[in-house]
Coordinates of C-alpha atoms and ligand atoms in Angstrom, one line a residue:
X1 CA 131.2 135.6 131.4
X2 CA 133.5 132.8 130.5
X3 CA 132.8 131.1 127.2
X4 CA 132.0 127.4 127.2
X5 CA 135.1 125.4 126.7
X6 CA 134.0 121.8 126.9
X7 CA 133.3 119.9 123.6
X8 CA 129.6 120.2 122.8
X9 CA 129.2 117.8 119.9
X10 CA 127.9 114.3 120.8
X11 CA 130.2 111.5 119.6
X12 CA 127.6 110.1 117.4
X13 CA 127.8 113.1 115.1
X14 CA 131.5 112.6 114.5
X15 CA 132.3 112.2 110.8
X16 CA 128.8 112.8 109.5
X17 CA 128.9 116.7 109.5
X18 CA 129.2 117.0 105.7
X19 CA 126.1 116.5 103.6
X20 CA 126.1 116.3 99.8
X21 CA 122.6 117.8 99.4
X22 CA 123.4 120.9 101.6
X23 CA 126.6 121.4 99.6
X24 CA 125.2 120.9 96.1
X25 CA 121.8 122.6 96.6
X26 CA 123.8 125.7 97.7
X27 CA 126.1 125.5 94.7
X28 CA 123.1 125.2 92.3
X29 CA 121.4 128.2 93.9
X30 CA 124.6 130.3 93.8
X31 CA 125.4 129.7 90.1
X32 CA 121.8 130.0 88.8
X33 CA 121.9 126.8 86.9
X34 CA 119.9 124.3 85.0
X35 CA 119.4 122.0 87.9
X36 CA 119.3 118.3 87.2
X37 CA 120.9 117.7 90.6
X38 CA 118.5 117.1 93.5
X39 CA 115.7 114.7 93.0
X40 CA 112.5 116.6 92.7
X41 CA 110.1 117.4 89.8
X42 CA 109.9 121.0 88.6
X43 CA 106.5 120.2 87.1
X44 CA 103.4 120.5 89.3
X45 CA 101.7 117.6 91.2
X46 CA 98.5 116.4 89.5
X47 CA 95.4 118.7 89.7
X48 CA 93.4 116.2 91.7
X49 CA 96.0 116.3 94.5
X50 CA 96.3 120.1 94.5
X51 CA 92.5 120.4 94.5
X52 CA 92.3 118.0 97.5
X53 CA 94.8 120.1 99.5
X54 CA 92.8 123.3 98.7
X55 CA 89.5 121.6 99.7
X56 CA 91.1 120.4 102.9
X57 CA 92.5 123.8 103.8
X58 CA 89.4 125.8 103.1
X59 CA 86.7 123.3 103.9
X60 CA 84.2 123.2 106.7
X61 CA 86.1 120.7 108.8
X62 CA 88.4 123.0 110.8
X63 CA 89.5 120.0 112.9
X64 CA 91.8 119.1 110.0
X65 CA 94.0 122.0 111.2
X66 CA 94.4 120.3 114.6
X67 CA 96.3 117.2 115.8
X68 CA 95.2 113.9 114.5
X69 CA 96.0 110.4 115.5
X70 CA 99.7 110.1 116.3
X71 CA 100.6 107.1 114.2
X72 CA 98.7 108.3 111.1
X73 CA 95.6 110.2 110.2
X74 CA 92.8 107.5 110.2
X75 CA 91.6 108.2 106.5
X76 CA 95.2 107.9 105.3
X77 CA 96.2 104.7 107.2
X78 CA 92.9 103.1 106.1
X79 CA 93.4 103.8 102.5
X80 CA 97.1 102.8 102.6
X81 CA 96.1 99.5 104.3
X82 CA 93.5 98.9 101.5
X83 CA 95.9 99.9 98.7
X84 CA 98.9 98.0 99.9
X85 CA 96.7 95.1 101.1
X86 CA 95.7 94.8 97.4
X87 CA 99.3 95.0 96.2
X88 CA 100.6 92.5 98.7
X89 CA 97.6 90.2 98.6
X90 CA 97.1 90.2 102.4
X91 CA 94.8 91.8 104.9
X92 CA 96.4 94.8 106.6
X93 CA 95.2 96.3 109.8
X94 CA 95.4 100.1 109.3
X95 CA 96.0 100.7 113.0
X96 CA 98.9 98.4 113.4
X97 CA 100.4 97.5 110.0
X98 CA 100.7 101.0 108.6
X99 CA 102.3 104.1 110.1
X100 CA 102.7 107.6 108.6
X101 CA 106.0 109.5 108.9
X102 CA 107.4 112.9 107.9
X103 CA 108.7 111.7 104.5
X104 CA 110.5 108.5 103.8
X105 CA 113.6 110.0 105.4
X106 CA 111.9 109.8 108.8
X107 CA 110.7 106.3 108.3
X108 CA 114.3 105.3 107.6
X109 CA 115.6 107.1 110.7
X110 CA 112.9 105.3 112.8
X111 CA 113.9 101.9 111.5
X112 CA 117.6 102.3 112.5
X113 CA 116.6 103.8 115.8
X114 CA 114.1 101.1 116.5
X115 CA 116.1 98.0 115.4
X116 CA 119.8 98.7 115.5
X117 CA 121.8 98.3 118.7
X118 CA 125.4 99.3 119.5
X119 CA 127.6 97.1 117.4
X120 CA 124.9 95.6 115.2
X121 CA 125.8 95.3 111.5
X122 CA 123.6 96.6 108.7
X123 CA 124.3 95.5 105.1
X124 CA 124.0 98.4 102.6
X125 CA 124.2 97.8 98.8
X126 CA 126.4 100.3 97.0
X127 CA 125.7 102.8 95.4
X128 CA 123.1 103.8 98.0
X129 CA 120.9 106.7 99.0
X130 CA 123.5 108.5 101.1
X131 CA 121.6 108.9 104.4
X132 CA 121.6 105.2 105.2
X133 CA 125.2 105.3 106.3
X134 CA 125.0 108.2 108.8
X135 CA 121.7 107.0 110.1
X136 CA 123.1 103.5 110.9
X137 CA 126.1 105.2 112.6
X138 CA 123.9 107.5 114.7
X139 CA 122.1 104.4 116.0
X140 CA 125.4 102.9 117.0
X141 CA 125.4 100.4 114.3
X142 CA 128.1 99.3 111.8
X143 CA 127.4 99.7 108.1
X144 CA 128.8 96.8 106.0
X145 CA 128.9 97.6 102.3
X146 CA 128.5 95.3 99.3
X147 CA 128.8 96.8 95.7
X148 CA 126.7 96.3 92.6
X149 CA 129.3 95.5 90.0
X150 CA 128.9 96.7 86.4
X151 CA 129.2 94.2 83.6
X152 CA 130.2 95.6 80.2
X153 CA 127.2 95.4 77.7
X154 CA 127.5 93.4 74.5
X155 CA 128.1 94.8 71.0
X156 CA 128.9 98.4 72.0
X157 CA 125.4 98.9 73.3
X158 CA 124.6 101.5 76.0
X159 CA 124.8 100.1 79.5
X160 CA 121.6 99.5 81.5
X161 CA 121.1 99.7 85.2
X162 CA 120.4 96.0 85.0
X163 CA 124.0 95.4 84.1
X164 CA 125.0 96.4 87.7
X165 CA 124.6 93.3 89.7
X166 CA 125.4 91.8 93.1
X167 CA 128.0 89.0 93.2
X168 CA 126.1 86.3 95.1
X169 CA 129.2 84.9 97.0
X170 CA 130.3 88.4 97.9
X171 CA 126.8 89.3 99.2
X172 CA 126.6 86.1 101.2
X173 CA 130.0 86.8 102.8
X174 CA 128.7 90.0 104.3
X175 CA 126.1 88.2 106.5
X176 CA 127.0 86.9 109.9
X177 CA 125.5 86.5 113.4
X178 CA 126.2 90.2 113.9
X179 CA 124.0 91.2 110.9
X180 CA 120.7 92.8 112.1
X181 CA 119.3 94.2 108.9
X182 CA 119.9 94.8 105.2
X183 CA 118.7 98.0 103.5
X184 CA 117.2 97.3 100.0
X185 CA 116.4 100.2 97.7
X186 CA 114.5 99.0 94.6
X187 CA 114.1 100.9 92.3
X188 CA 117.5 102.2 93.3
X189 CA 118.7 105.7 93.7
X190 CA 121.1 106.6 92.0
X191 CA 121.4 103.9 89.3
X192 CA 117.7 103.4 88.6
X193 CA 118.1 99.7 88.9
X194 CA 115.0 97.6 89.4
X195 CA 116.0 94.4 91.2
X196 CA 114.8 91.3 89.4
X197 CA 112.9 88.5 91.2
X198 CA 116.1 86.3 91.1
X199 CA 118.1 89.1 92.8
X200 CA 115.4 89.6 95.4
X201 CA 115.2 85.9 96.1
X202 CA 118.9 85.8 96.7
X203 CA 118.6 88.6 99.3
X204 CA 115.5 87.0 100.8
X205 CA 117.2 83.6 101.2
X206 CA 120.1 85.3 103.1
X207 CA 117.7 87.2 105.3
X208 CA 115.8 84.1 106.3
X209 CA 119.0 82.0 106.7
X210 CA 120.6 84.6 109.0
X211 CA 117.3 85.8 110.6
X212 CA 117.9 89.3 109.4
X213 CA 115.5 92.2 109.0
X214 CA 114.9 93.9 105.6
X215 CA 114.4 97.7 105.5
X216 CA 112.9 98.1 102.0
X217 CA 113.0 101.6 100.7
X218 CA 110.5 101.6 97.8
X219 CA 109.9 105.3 97.4
X220 CA 110.2 104.9 93.6
X221 CA 107.8 101.9 93.5
X222 CA 105.6 103.4 90.7
X223 CA 108.4 104.8 88.6
X224 CA 109.4 101.7 86.5
X225 CA 109.9 101.7 82.8
X226 CA 109.8 99.5 79.7
X227 CA 107.1 97.3 81.2
X228 CA 109.4 96.2 84.0
X229 CA 107.7 95.0 87.2
X230 CA 108.4 96.3 90.7
X231 CA 108.5 93.3 92.9
X232 CA 108.0 93.9 96.6
X233 CA 110.4 91.8 98.6
X234 CA 107.8 91.5 101.4
X235 CA 105.8 89.3 99.1
X236 CA 108.5 86.7 98.9
X237 CA 108.5 83.5 101.0
X238 CA 109.4 84.2 104.6
X239 CA 109.8 88.0 104.1
X240 CA 106.6 89.7 105.3
X241 CA 107.4 89.0 108.9
X242 CA 110.9 90.6 108.7
X243 CA 110.3 93.5 106.3
X244 CA 109.4 97.1 106.7
X245 CA 108.3 98.7 103.4
X246 CA 109.0 102.5 103.2
X247 CA 107.1 104.8 100.8
X248 CA 106.8 108.5 100.0
X249 CA 103.9 110.6 98.8
X250 CA 106.6 113.0 97.6
X251 CA 107.7 110.6 94.8
X252 CA 104.3 109.0 94.4
X253 CA 102.4 112.2 93.7
X254 CA 105.2 114.5 92.6
X255 CA 105.0 116.6 95.7
X256 CA 108.3 116.2 97.5
X257 CA 107.7 119.3 99.7
X258 CA 104.7 117.8 101.4
X259 CA 107.0 115.3 103.3
X260 CA 104.4 112.6 103.8
X261 CA 105.8 109.2 104.0
X262 CA 104.8 105.8 105.4
X263 CA 105.8 102.4 106.6
X264 CA 104.0 99.2 106.0
X265 CA 104.8 96.0 107.8
X266 CA 103.8 93.5 110.5
X267 CA 102.7 94.9 113.9
X268 CA 105.6 93.1 115.6
X269 CA 108.0 95.4 113.7
X270 CA 105.9 98.6 113.5
X271 CA 105.2 98.7 117.2
X272 CA 108.8 99.6 117.7
X273 CA 108.6 102.4 115.1
X274 CA 105.6 103.7 117.0
X275 CA 107.7 103.9 120.2
X276 CA 110.3 106.0 118.4
X277 CA 107.6 108.2 116.8
X278 CA 105.6 108.8 120.0
X279 CA 108.8 109.9 121.7
X280 CA 110.2 112.2 119.0
X281 CA 107.9 113.7 116.4
X282 CA 104.6 112.3 117.6
X283 CA 102.6 113.6 114.7
X284 CA 102.7 114.6 111.0
X285 CA 100.8 117.5 109.4
X286 CA 97.1 116.6 109.3
X287 CA 96.2 118.6 106.2
X288 CA 98.8 117.0 104.0
X289 CA 97.9 113.5 105.3
X290 CA 94.2 114.2 104.5
X291 CA 95.0 115.4 101.0
X292 CA 97.3 112.4 100.3
X293 CA 94.5 110.1 101.6
X294 CA 92.1 111.6 99.0
X295 CA 94.8 111.1 96.3
X296 CA 95.1 107.4 97.2
X297 CA 91.2 107.1 97.3
X298 CA 91.2 108.3 93.7
X299 CA 94.0 106.0 92.7
X300 CA 92.2 103.0 94.3
X301 CA 89.1 103.8 92.2
X302 CA 91.2 104.0 89.1
X303 CA 93.4 101.0 89.9
X304 CA 95.1 99.7 86.7
X305 CA 93.1 102.1 84.5
X306 CA 94.9 104.4 81.9
X307 CA 93.7 107.5 83.8
X308 CA 95.5 106.4 87.0
X309 CA 98.4 108.7 88.0
X310 CA 100.4 105.7 88.8
X311 CA 100.2 104.6 85.2
X312 CA 100.5 108.1 83.7
X313 CA 103.4 109.3 85.7
X314 CA 105.9 106.5 84.7
X315 CA 104.7 106.9 81.0
X316 CA 105.6 110.6 81.1
X317 CA 108.9 110.0 82.9
X318 CA 109.9 107.3 80.5
X319 CA 109.7 109.8 77.7
X320 CA 111.8 112.2 79.6
X321 CA 114.3 109.5 80.4
X322 CA 114.5 108.6 76.7
X323 CA 115.0 112.2 75.8
X324 CA 117.9 112.7 78.2
X325 CA 119.5 109.3 77.2
X326 CA 119.5 110.5 73.6
X327 CA 120.8 113.9 74.5
X328 CA 123.7 112.6 76.6
X329 CA 124.6 109.9 74.1
X330 CA 124.7 112.4 71.3
X331 CA 127.4 114.5 73.1
X332 CA 129.4 111.4 74.3
X333 CA 128.4 111.6 78.0
X334 CA 127.5 107.9 78.0
X335 CA 124.2 107.2 79.9
X336 CA 123.4 104.1 81.8
X337 CA 119.8 103.5 80.9
X338 CA 117.8 103.4 84.1
X339 CA 114.9 100.9 84.5
X340 CA 113.2 103.1 87.1
X341 CA 113.3 106.2 89.3
X342 CA 113.9 109.9 88.5
X343 CA 117.6 109.3 87.8
X344 CA 120.1 108.6 85.2
X345 CA 123.9 108.0 85.7
X346 CA 126.3 109.1 82.9
X347 CA 129.9 108.4 82.2
X348 CA 132.0 111.6 82.1
X349 CA 135.2 110.1 80.8
X350 CA 135.1 111.8 77.4
X351 CA 134.9 115.2 79.2
X352 CA 137.8 114.6 81.5
X353 CA 140.2 116.7 79.5
X354 CA 138.3 119.9 80.4
X355 CA 138.6 119.2 84.2
X356 CA 142.1 117.8 84.7
X357 CA 142.7 115.4 87.6
X358 CA 144.6 116.7 90.7
X359 CA 146.8 113.8 91.8
X360 CA 146.6 112.9 95.5
X361 CA 143.5 115.1 96.0
X362 CA 141.2 114.0 98.8
X363 CA 138.1 114.9 96.8
X364 CA 136.9 112.2 94.3
X365 CA 137.3 113.3 90.7
X366 CA 133.6 113.2 89.9
X367 CA 132.9 115.6 92.8
X368 CA 135.4 118.1 91.4
X369 CA 134.0 117.6 87.9
X370 CA 130.4 118.2 89.1
X371 CA 131.4 121.4 91.0
X372 CA 133.4 122.6 87.9
X373 CA 130.4 121.9 85.7
X374 CA 127.9 123.9 87.8
X375 CA 130.3 126.9 88.1
X376 CA 131.6 126.9 84.5
X377 CA 128.7 125.4 82.5
X378 CA 125.7 126.3 84.7
X379 CA 124.5 122.7 84.8
X380 CA 124.0 120.9 88.1
X381 CA 124.3 117.1 88.6
X382 CA 125.4 114.9 91.5
X383 CA 128.7 113.0 91.6
X384 CA 128.2 109.2 91.9
X385 CA 130.9 109.0 94.6
X386 CA 128.3 110.7 96.9
X387 CA 126.5 107.3 96.9
X388 CA 129.5 105.3 98.2
X389 CA 131.1 105.0 101.6
X390 CA 134.3 106.9 102.4
X391 CA 136.6 104.0 101.6
X392 CA 134.9 103.2 98.2
X393 CA 134.4 106.8 96.9
X394 CA 137.2 106.4 94.3
X395 CA 136.0 103.0 93.0
X396 CA 133.5 104.6 90.5
X397 CA 134.5 108.2 90.3
X398 CA 133.8 109.0 86.6
X399 CA 130.1 109.1 86.7
X400 CA 127.5 111.8 87.5
X401 CA 123.8 111.5 88.3
X402 CA 121.1 113.5 86.5
X403 CA 117.5 113.9 87.6
X404 CA 115.2 113.8 84.5
X405 CA 111.9 114.5 86.4
X406 CA 111.9 117.9 84.9
X407 CA 109.9 120.1 82.5
X408 CA 110.7 119.8 78.8
X409 CA 112.1 123.3 78.9
X410 CA 114.6 122.4 81.6
X411 CA 115.7 119.3 79.8
X412 CA 116.1 121.3 76.6
X413 CA 118.2 123.9 78.4
X414 CA 120.4 121.2 79.7
X415 CA 120.7 119.7 76.2
X416 CA 121.7 123.2 74.8
X417 CA 124.5 123.5 77.4
X418 CA 125.8 120.0 76.6
X419 CA 125.6 120.6 72.8
X420 CA 127.5 123.9 73.1
X421 CA 130.1 122.3 75.3
X422 CA 130.6 119.5 72.9
X423 CA 131.0 122.0 70.0
X424 CA 133.6 124.0 72.0
X425 CA 135.5 120.7 72.6
X426 CA 135.5 119.7 68.9
X427 CA 136.1 123.1 67.3
X428 CA 139.8 124.0 66.8
Ligands
PMP501 N1 114.7 107.1 99.9 C1 115.2 107.4 98.7 C2 115.9 106.3 97.9 C3 115.2 108.7 98.2 O1 115.7 108.9 97.0 C4 114.5 109.7 98.9 C5 114.4 111.1 98.4 N2 115.4 111.5 97.6 C6 114.0 109.4 100.2 C7 114.1 108.1 100.6 C8 113.4 110.4 101.1 O2 112.1 110.6 100.7 P1 111.2 111.8 101.3 O3 111.4 113.0 100.5 O4 109.8 111.2 101.3 O5 111.6 112.0 102.8

């Protein structure tokens, strides 16, 4: 029988075959490392959430093992509508203004499929969560990139993620009649930047002026530090009508494997996400949705109280952040102090002599550095260039991203590796 000879790959997959997570997760597994690479906690989700899942699985209501409503299990969309209604100060209809997805990843995919036509431009702020670019391309759209530019901190202080800012004129220059949407990710992965009200107003004004949609990835909404406030762009003047808010139970309840995500927005936008959903996935796991609904019920009852997980989790993570900041600073791998998220970006310049540059290499320096580090030091992190488009990968190629949502023992093990490395460098 003759083998197939015609090309099988659809054109829309051209150029997006490689994926940083597939590559680095495999490397971390191969070299049995201290893994501060991929963004997931290695500590357990809160007891109340695990208990809810067990109750749901083994309880009387065996219908929870069956299909539920396609656009979101009713108890979950109801509680999300209540919770986000409170946060946004508006009445939300659980049946039309909220939809449940398989993680925030799927919510993002739906937005691009639902809103982006062939040739439409989508503004993406660099550095960005890497899947935005291929998702825009798969929908036939054109990503247009605008960078956050670092400003040197004063008096030799450590840099903060707040020092990375948009140039207002540069941002404005990216908007035109071809612009369909902007993707905003605040708190931002990888920098940990929490956009200020002024920065959000700048973006909102451009969205309104050019009649552009805002896809607002807020998966780290509860993970903000130092008393900073997470401001929802949908709450700004003129933005509710044009914004889809995306969230994730994975990050919210430290259970990334559950893959429960959601979208919140006006029916006029969400109706198109429902069209993609009903014609692709149709439905997300009922048991996980029910358990997340119970988690949110508890959180609504404890809203703003010290026992609330949404208060306790950032407190705990801020300590871990501070610990890793101190550990990296002590060895000379200069950290950029993040205002939010699981992540911290650090400058590897002082360690460059151990991993010499290869002139004219196609691979950005930070990527070779991160691979070398996992193989030779047993420590996994992600190169910052992974969060830039192809043309800009060498603009900021001397940084790596660490995830600090880890047990104390994991962070200590990372610290030991760094200390030993530093000692080897300095001893004759
Ligand atoms: N958006 C951002 C900014 C993320 O960092 C992640 C997870 N790393 C996602 C979306 C995807 O979230 P989920 O695991 O819920 O699909």
